[in-house]
Short mmCIF file of C-alpha atoms in Angstrom, two decimals:
data_model
loop_
_atom_site.label_atom_id
_atom_site.label_comp_id
_atom_site.label_asym_id
_atom_site.label_seq_id
_atom_site.Cartn_x
_atom_site.Cartn_y
_atom_site.Cartn_z
CA MET A 4 -0.06 0.01 0.22
CA HIS A 5 1.02 3.89 -0.15
CA ARG A 6 -0.37 3.86 3.77
CA PRO A 7 0.04 1.69 6.24
CA TYR A 8 -1.94 -0.87 7.14
CA VAL A 9 -4.16 0.31 9.57
CA LEU A 10 -5.67 -1.66 12.78
CA LEU A 11 -7.66 -0.53 15.31
CA SER A 12 -7.45 -1.88 19.05
CA ALA A 13 -9.98 -1.24 21.65
CA ALA A 14 -11.65 -2.70 24.25
CA VAL A 15 -15.18 -1.88 25.52
CA SER A 16 -17.83 -2.83 28.15
CA LEU A 17 -20.78 -4.97 27.44
CA ASP A 18 -22.79 -1.85 26.88
CA GLY A 19 -20.20 -0.35 24.45
CA TYR A 20 -18.30 1.91 26.40
CA LEU A 21 -14.63 2.81 26.34
CA ASP A 22 -14.50 4.29 30.04
CA ASP A 23 -16.41 5.53 32.60
CA THR A 24 -16.59 8.76 34.25
CA GLY A 25 -14.38 8.30 37.32
CA PRO A 26 -10.96 9.78 37.77
CA ASP A 27 -9.09 6.78 37.03
CA ARG A 28 -9.12 4.49 33.86
CA LEU A 29 -11.55 1.88 33.80
CA LEU A 30 -9.44 -1.81 33.44
CA LEU A 31 -11.61 -3.66 30.89
CA SER A 32 -9.14 -5.94 30.31
CA GLY A 33 -7.33 -8.63 32.08
CA PRO A 34 -3.61 -9.70 32.27
CA ALA A 35 -4.10 -12.39 29.53
CA ASP A 36 -5.33 -9.52 26.93
CA PHE A 37 -3.12 -6.53 27.96
CA ASP A 38 -0.40 -9.65 27.13
CA ARG A 39 -2.24 -10.00 24.04
CA VAL A 40 -2.05 -6.29 23.23
CA ASP A 41 1.55 -6.14 24.45
CA GLU A 42 2.49 -8.77 21.63
CA VAL A 43 0.41 -6.97 18.70
CA ARG A 44 2.56 -4.17 19.52
CA ALA A 45 5.82 -5.67 19.03
CA GLY A 46 4.50 -6.37 15.68
CA VAL A 47 3.73 -3.13 14.47
CA ASP A 48 6.01 -0.43 12.98
CA ALA A 49 4.00 2.64 14.99
CA ILE A 50 1.16 2.94 17.73
CA LEU A 51 -1.04 6.04 17.47
CA VAL A 52 -3.05 7.80 20.04
CA GLY A 53 -5.03 11.14 19.82
CA ALA A 54 -4.15 13.91 22.13
CA GLY A 55 -7.32 13.27 24.43
CA THR A 56 -6.05 10.18 25.40
CA ILE A 57 -3.05 11.37 26.13
CA ARG A 58 -4.73 13.92 28.62
CA ALA A 59 -7.11 11.35 29.95
CA ASP A 60 -4.81 8.25 30.16
CA ASN A 61 -1.35 9.28 30.50
CA PRO A 62 -0.33 6.34 28.60
CA ARG A 63 3.60 5.22 28.11
CA LEU A 64 2.60 3.17 24.97
CA LEU A 65 5.33 0.45 25.50
CA VAL A 66 6.30 -2.99 24.33
CA ASN A 67 6.47 -4.17 28.05
CA SER A 68 8.01 -7.84 27.28
CA PRO A 69 11.90 -7.94 27.17
CA GLY A 70 11.71 -10.94 25.01
CA ARG A 71 9.68 -9.21 22.54
CA ARG A 72 11.72 -5.89 22.36
CA ALA A 73 15.06 -8.09 22.07
CA ALA A 74 12.97 -10.05 18.91
CA ARG A 75 12.55 -6.75 17.40
CA ILE A 76 16.24 -5.84 17.93
CA ARG A 77 17.50 -9.21 16.08
CA GLU A 78 15.07 -8.21 13.09
CA GLY A 79 16.67 -5.13 12.65
CA ARG A 80 13.63 -2.89 14.30
CA PRO A 81 13.84 -0.15 16.79
CA GLU A 82 13.32 -1.67 20.49
CA TYR A 83 10.00 0.15 20.21
CA PRO A 84 7.79 1.21 17.59
CA LEU A 85 7.37 4.49 16.86
CA LYS A 86 4.83 6.22 18.60
CA VAL A 87 2.48 8.93 16.86
CA THR A 88 0.11 11.42 18.10
CA VAL A 89 -2.28 13.92 16.26
CA SER A 90 -3.78 17.33 17.77
CA GLY A 91 -5.56 19.99 16.17
CA THR A 92 -3.97 22.56 18.69
CA GLY A 93 -0.97 21.13 19.47
CA ASP A 94 -1.81 22.07 23.29
CA LEU A 95 -0.22 19.01 24.93
CA ASP A 96 1.66 18.60 28.31
CA PRO A 97 5.27 18.31 27.60
CA ALA A 98 5.41 16.28 30.87
CA ALA A 99 3.18 13.56 29.65
CA ARG A 100 4.67 10.14 29.65
CA PHE A 101 4.22 9.60 26.37
CA TRP A 102 6.89 11.97 25.30
CA HIS A 103 9.58 10.60 28.01
CA THR A 104 9.17 6.81 27.27
CA GLY A 105 9.91 4.31 24.56
CA GLY A 106 11.28 4.93 21.12
CA GLU A 107 10.80 7.66 18.89
CA LYS A 108 7.92 9.95 18.91
CA VAL A 109 5.89 12.44 16.05
CA LEU A 110 3.29 14.46 16.57
CA TYR A 111 0.71 15.45 13.50
CA THR A 112 -1.16 18.49 13.75
CA THR A 113 -2.03 21.75 11.87
CA ASP A 114 0.12 24.43 10.82
CA ARG A 115 -1.37 26.51 13.78
CA GLY A 116 -0.96 23.40 16.04
CA ALA A 117 2.70 23.17 15.15
CA GLU A 118 3.26 26.75 16.36
CA ARG A 119 2.12 25.86 19.85
CA ALA A 120 3.56 22.47 20.11
CA ARG A 121 7.07 23.73 19.23
CA ALA A 122 6.63 27.05 21.45
CA LEU A 123 5.86 24.27 24.23
CA GLY A 124 8.96 22.29 23.84
CA LEU A 125 7.41 19.21 23.40
CA ALA A 126 9.98 16.15 23.08
CA THR A 127 8.99 15.16 19.64
CA ASP A 128 9.25 15.79 15.46
CA VAL A 129 6.28 17.95 14.83
CA VAL A 130 4.86 17.49 11.41
CA PRO A 131 2.19 19.93 10.31
CA LEU A 132 -0.44 19.02 7.83
CA GLY A 133 -1.96 22.24 6.52
CA ALA A 134 -4.94 24.02 7.93
CA GLU A 135 -6.53 21.14 9.05
CA LEU A 136 -6.02 17.82 9.86
CA ASP A 137 -6.56 15.26 6.65
CA TRP A 138 -5.92 11.50 7.46
CA ARG A 139 -5.05 10.36 4.04
CA ARG A 140 -2.03 12.79 4.07
CA LEU A 141 -1.12 11.95 7.52
CA LEU A 142 -1.20 7.99 6.43
CA GLU A 143 0.81 8.66 3.20
CA HIS A 144 3.70 10.70 5.44
CA LEU A 145 3.92 7.46 7.97
CA HIS A 146 4.53 5.28 4.99
CA ALA A 147 6.37 7.80 2.65
CA VAL A 148 8.96 9.28 5.33
CA ARG A 149 8.54 6.86 8.75
CA GLY A 150 8.66 3.18 6.64
CA VAL A 151 5.34 2.63 8.77
CA ARG A 152 3.99 -0.54 7.06
CA ARG A 153 1.71 -1.60 9.76
CA LEU A 154 0.15 0.83 12.31
CA MET A 155 -1.79 -0.03 15.44
CA VAL A 156 -4.35 2.81 16.69
CA GLU A 157 -5.52 2.44 20.13
CA GLY A 158 -7.92 5.44 20.25
CA GLY A 159 -9.70 7.30 21.15
CA GLY A 160 -13.11 7.04 19.79
CA LEU A 161 -13.13 10.20 17.74
CA ILE A 162 -9.97 8.56 15.80
CA HIS A 163 -11.27 5.42 15.79
CA THR A 164 -14.85 6.56 14.22
CA GLN A 165 -13.04 8.73 11.82
CA LEU A 166 -10.58 6.02 10.44
CA ILE A 167 -13.67 4.12 10.28
CA THR A 168 -15.94 6.71 8.08
CA GLN A 169 -13.31 7.87 6.09
CA GLY A 170 -12.64 3.81 5.21
CA LEU A 171 -8.89 3.61 6.55
CA ALA A 172 -8.94 1.06 8.54
CA ASP A 173 -7.95 -2.09 7.54
CA GLU A 174 -9.05 -4.32 10.50
CA LEU A 175 -10.72 -3.79 13.95
CA GLN A 176 -9.63 -5.41 17.18
CA LEU A 177 -12.66 -5.38 19.25
CA VAL A 178 -12.16 -6.59 22.98
CA LEU A 179 -15.81 -7.41 24.66
CA ALA A 180 -15.54 -7.18 28.54
CA PRO A 181 -17.99 -8.70 30.86
CA LEU A 182 -19.35 -5.91 32.73
CA PHE A 183 -21.51 -2.31 32.33
CA VAL A 184 -20.77 0.92 32.76
CA GLY A 185 -24.25 2.70 31.97
CA ASP A 186 -23.23 6.29 32.60
CA PRO A 187 -24.52 8.28 29.16
CA ASP A 188 -21.66 10.54 29.93
CA ALA A 189 -18.83 8.07 29.52
CA PRO A 190 -16.81 7.93 26.16
CA ARG A 191 -18.33 4.98 23.61
CA LEU A 192 -15.66 3.67 20.99
CA PHE A 193 -17.59 4.95 18.18
CA GLY A 194 -19.45 8.45 17.75
CA PRO A 195 -22.04 9.35 15.17
CA GLY A 196 -21.10 9.43 11.17
CA SER A 197 -21.28 8.54 7.81
CA TYR A 198 -20.49 4.80 8.08
CA GLN A 199 -20.30 2.46 4.91
CA GLY A 200 -23.21 0.34 4.71
CA GLY A 201 -23.17 -3.63 4.76
CA ARG A 202 -21.82 -5.69 7.22
CA LEU A 203 -17.79 -6.47 8.54
CA ARG A 204 -16.34 -9.61 7.80
CA LEU A 205 -15.83 -11.49 11.29
CA VAL A 206 -12.01 -12.79 10.75
CA GLU A 207 -11.51 -14.09 14.42
CA THR A 208 -13.30 -14.79 17.65
CA ARG A 209 -11.85 -16.18 20.79
CA PRO A 210 -11.63 -16.11 24.31
CA VAL A 211 -8.61 -14.35 26.11
CA GLY A 212 -8.95 -14.79 29.73
CA ASP A 213 -12.63 -13.21 30.91
CA VAL A 214 -13.08 -11.39 27.64
CA VAL A 215 -13.50 -11.99 24.27
CA LEU A 216 -11.38 -11.01 21.60
CA MET A 217 -13.43 -10.28 17.81
CA ARG A 218 -11.76 -9.40 14.61
CA TYR A 219 -13.05 -7.85 11.63
CA GLU A 220 -12.29 -6.61 8.18
CA PRO A 221 -14.47 -4.03 6.35
CA THR A 222 -16.54 -5.36 3.07
CA ALA A 223 -17.98 -2.18 1.16
CA PRO A 224 -16.06 -0.93 -1.76
CA GLY A 225 -14.98 3.00 -1.41
CA THR A 226 -17.38 4.99 -3.53
CA GLY A 227 -15.79 7.31 -6.17
CA ALA A 228 -11.65 7.88 -7.03
CA LEU A 229 -10.88 7.37 -3.24
CA PRO A 230 -9.76 4.06 -2.45
CA SER A 231 -11.33 2.29 1.04
CA ALA A 232 -9.26 -0.13 3.17
CA ALA A 233 -11.76 -2.78 1.88
CA ASP A 234 -10.45 -2.07 -1.93
CA HIS A 235 -7.60 -3.38 -0.84
CA HIS A 236 -8.95 -6.54 0.48
CA TRP A 237 -10.98 -7.10 -2.65
CA LEU A 238 -7.96 -6.38 -5.17
CA ALA A 239 -5.57 -8.90 -3.20
CA LEU A 240 -8.23 -11.86 -3.62
CA ALA A 241 -8.81 -10.84 -7.04
CA CYS A 242 -4.71 -11.00 -7.37
CA ALA A 243 -4.90 -14.38 -5.82
CA LEU A 244 -7.63 -15.77 -8.03
CA ALA A 245 -4.89 -14.89 -10.69
CA ALA A 246 -2.71 -17.44 -9.04
CA GLU A 247 -5.29 -20.06 -9.84
CA CYS A 248 -5.53 -19.56 -13.57
CA PRO A 249 -4.48 -22.68 -15.76
CA PRO A 250 -1.40 -21.35 -17.16
CA SER A 251 -1.41 -20.24 -20.96
CA ARG A 252 1.23 -18.77 -23.61
CA THR A 253 -1.29 -16.76 -25.42
CA ALA A 254 -3.58 -14.86 -22.61
CA PHE A 255 -2.68 -13.26 -19.47
CA SER A 256 -4.26 -15.16 -15.98
CA VAL A 257 -6.41 -12.38 -14.25
CA GLY A 258 -8.79 -12.74 -11.48
CA ALA A 259 -11.75 -10.70 -10.67
CA VAL A 260 -14.49 -10.26 -8.42
CA VAL A 261 -17.94 -8.16 -8.32
CA VAL A 262 -18.90 -6.78 -4.99
CA ALA A 263 -22.47 -4.78 -4.17
CA ALA A 264 -22.18 -1.48 -2.26
CA ASP A 265 -22.81 -3.25 0.84
CA GLY A 266 -20.00 -5.36 0.98
CA THR A 267 -21.67 -8.67 -0.30
CA GLU A 268 -19.67 -10.70 -2.90
CA LEU A 269 -21.84 -11.07 -5.83
CA ALA A 270 -19.34 -13.49 -8.23
CA ARG A 271 -15.74 -13.99 -8.61
CA GLY A 272 -14.31 -15.59 -11.91
CA HIS A 273 -10.56 -16.15 -13.23
CA SER A 274 -9.06 -16.78 -16.82
CA ARG A 275 -9.82 -19.99 -18.60
CA GLU A 276 -12.40 -20.54 -15.78
CA GLY A 277 -14.01 -24.47 -16.03
CA ALA A 278 -14.13 -25.73 -19.77
CA ASP A 279 -14.00 -22.49 -21.62
CA PRO A 280 -10.42 -22.07 -22.65
CA VAL A 281 -10.54 -18.45 -23.91
CA ALA A 282 -12.70 -16.93 -20.85
CA HIS A 283 -11.44 -13.70 -19.13
CA ALA A 284 -12.19 -13.32 -15.64
CA GLU A 285 -14.24 -10.61 -15.65
CA GLU A 286 -16.33 -12.28 -18.00
CA ALA A 287 -16.44 -15.29 -16.05
CA ALA A 288 -17.61 -13.21 -12.99
CA LEU A 289 -20.48 -11.45 -14.43
CA ALA A 290 -21.36 -14.61 -16.33
CA LYS A 291 -22.55 -15.91 -12.86
CA THR A 292 -24.42 -12.46 -12.13
CA ASP A 293 -28.07 -12.04 -12.71
CA PRO A 294 -28.40 -9.16 -15.07
CA ALA A 295 -31.37 -7.96 -13.71
CA ASP A 296 -29.72 -7.59 -10.25
CA PRO A 297 -29.96 -3.75 -9.03
CA ARG A 298 -27.03 -4.06 -7.27
CA LEU A 299 -25.07 -4.21 -10.28
CA ALA A 300 -25.59 -0.36 -10.74
CA GLY A 301 -23.51 0.41 -7.07
CA ALA A 302 -21.16 -2.49 -7.44
CA THR A 303 -17.35 -2.56 -7.90
CA VAL A 304 -15.56 -4.81 -9.96
CA TYR A 305 -12.17 -5.78 -8.94
CA SER A 306 -9.74 -7.08 -11.62
CA SER A 307 -5.99 -8.14 -11.57
CA LEU A 308 -5.18 -6.45 -14.85
CA GLU A 309 -6.93 -3.45 -16.29
CA PRO A 310 -10.51 -4.98 -18.14
CA CYS A 311 -9.47 -5.55 -22.16
CA ALA A 312 -10.79 -2.55 -24.62
CA ARG A 313 -9.95 -5.40 -27.53
CA ARG A 314 -9.88 -8.87 -27.87
CA ALA A 315 -9.69 -11.63 -30.82
CA SER A 316 -11.35 -14.60 -29.03
CA ARG A 317 -14.82 -13.03 -28.37
CA PRO A 318 -16.95 -10.12 -29.82
CA VAL A 319 -17.40 -8.06 -26.76
CA PRO A 320 -14.71 -7.25 -24.66
CA CYS A 321 -14.48 -7.22 -20.82
CA ALA A 322 -14.68 -3.32 -20.43
CA ARG A 323 -17.92 -3.36 -22.60
CA LEU A 324 -19.32 -6.42 -20.68
CA ILE A 325 -18.97 -4.30 -17.49
CA LEU A 326 -20.56 -1.49 -18.89
CA ASP A 327 -23.32 -3.41 -20.18
CA ALA A 328 -23.73 -4.84 -17.02
CA GLY A 329 -24.27 -1.35 -15.34
CA VAL A 330 -21.02 -1.48 -13.10
CA ARG A 331 -19.71 1.75 -12.96
CA ARG A 332 -16.77 1.61 -10.88
CA VAL A 333 -13.60 -0.55 -11.05
CA VAL A 334 -10.38 -1.28 -9.22
CA THR A 335 -7.45 -2.76 -10.52
CA ALA A 336 -3.88 -3.17 -10.05
CA TRP A 337 -2.25 -3.36 -13.47
CA ARG A 338 -2.59 -1.69 -16.68
CA GLU A 339 -2.72 -3.86 -19.71
CA PRO A 340 0.65 -4.25 -21.32
CA ASP A 341 1.26 -4.29 -25.20
CA THR A 342 2.14 -8.26 -24.95
CA PHE A 343 -1.12 -8.82 -26.95
CA VAL A 344 -2.84 -5.69 -27.80
CA ALA A 345 -0.84 -2.68 -28.94
CA GLY A 346 -2.16 0.33 -27.08
CA ALA A 347 -4.63 -1.36 -25.22
CA ASP A 348 -6.66 0.99 -22.94
CA GLY A 349 -9.69 -0.54 -21.17
CA SER A 350 -9.74 2.11 -18.48
CA GLY A 351 -10.34 4.60 -21.38
CA VAL A 352 -13.41 2.68 -22.22
CA LEU A 353 -14.84 2.43 -19.02
CA GLU A 354 -13.99 6.00 -18.20
CA GLU A 355 -15.96 7.00 -21.50
CA GLY A 356 -18.67 4.96 -20.77
CA GLY A 357 -19.17 7.10 -17.28
CA ALA A 358 -17.08 4.44 -15.05
CA THR A 359 -14.69 5.25 -12.27
CA VAL A 360 -11.45 3.37 -12.71
CA VAL A 361 -9.23 3.24 -9.43
CA VAL A 362 -5.51 1.78 -9.94
CA LEU A 363 -4.02 0.36 -7.12
CA PRO A 364 0.02 0.13 -8.36
CA GLU A 365 0.96 -1.29 -5.19
CA TYR A 366 -0.49 -4.75 -5.89
CA GLU A 367 0.93 -4.76 -9.59
CA GLU A 368 3.55 -7.07 -8.42
CA ARG A 369 1.17 -9.53 -7.16
CA ALA A 370 -0.87 -9.18 -10.48
CA LYS A 371 2.23 -9.92 -12.49
CA ALA A 372 3.43 -12.98 -10.37
CA PRO A 373 1.37 -15.46 -12.71
CA ASN A 374 2.20 -14.05 -15.55
CA ARG A 375 6.07 -13.63 -15.70
CA HIS A 376 6.55 -16.10 -18.50
CA LEU A 377 4.74 -13.71 -20.73
CA THR A 378 6.16 -10.50 -19.93
CA GLY A 379 9.56 -11.16 -18.85
CA ALA A 380 9.51 -9.00 -15.79
#
């Protein structure tokens, strides 16, 4: 990705609260889960919390296990993950433990917040993002400048809400604690917002001591040209399907998935599927859908290779099949090279027909992998 994999981590009470309103932090997890969190921290490149969490909890955000820290060093990584916080105002306590424990720290803020933070003498690298905070720009900076590939976000609720509603959270690790808070003034994990529709995919559930860990992935595709976290998941699946294609010297190996706006998978396919030696992936997938399905109008087609604009084996190319099905959004990993068709431009055909084409080049190598014998690259 051109941004880190974003993992949201939180523990809540049975009635959905992060904390109570008492002076001390409410401990929702037990020793077994604290150790699990320590293990997750040890596996990431950076840990992020908001300014509100620093003010309310004064966390250290460390990897506590000496063995895990030693393993990080053996792997050539810093002893502690980078610690990241976000504050629009830059108004943070210079004495907070966040700044004075662990390894490197970075504060993302606004231009005005940067002036305030520097005047306070915070022990951190201060990165202004402009007049307003911009999560996409922040994540891209973490990836490109700080080399962060995996980011753990530990709160608070507002940050979790923003990352989920903007389609930037790749995974939610939610711990459910066996107690109630019942105070309407206590903080909740998620607040009001424009959430994407559909159900998240349950990846794992298991008891950890007396709490239950649930891991979820988003499924709803993005809208328009901005990719969502779910777009990455679905395109990775399309690339995996490409690897299932029977090999050919005269055609690419491609995988495709058709996904409704609510995250429901409508169909999948791959090149030369079944008994059809000239089937294309998008063609195979669309053939499994009901042409009258109203969900196709809001669906996204994920294809490991740009849908074809011209083909010799069939009269209708895949770009036209997609448009004829009513689909108006396509996410792909790799522009079609001139190997078989000179000047191929399926994206141009799609865009001329009113579709939005999103290219995620970070998946290009995965898409090329089953086609090395054709491209030599």
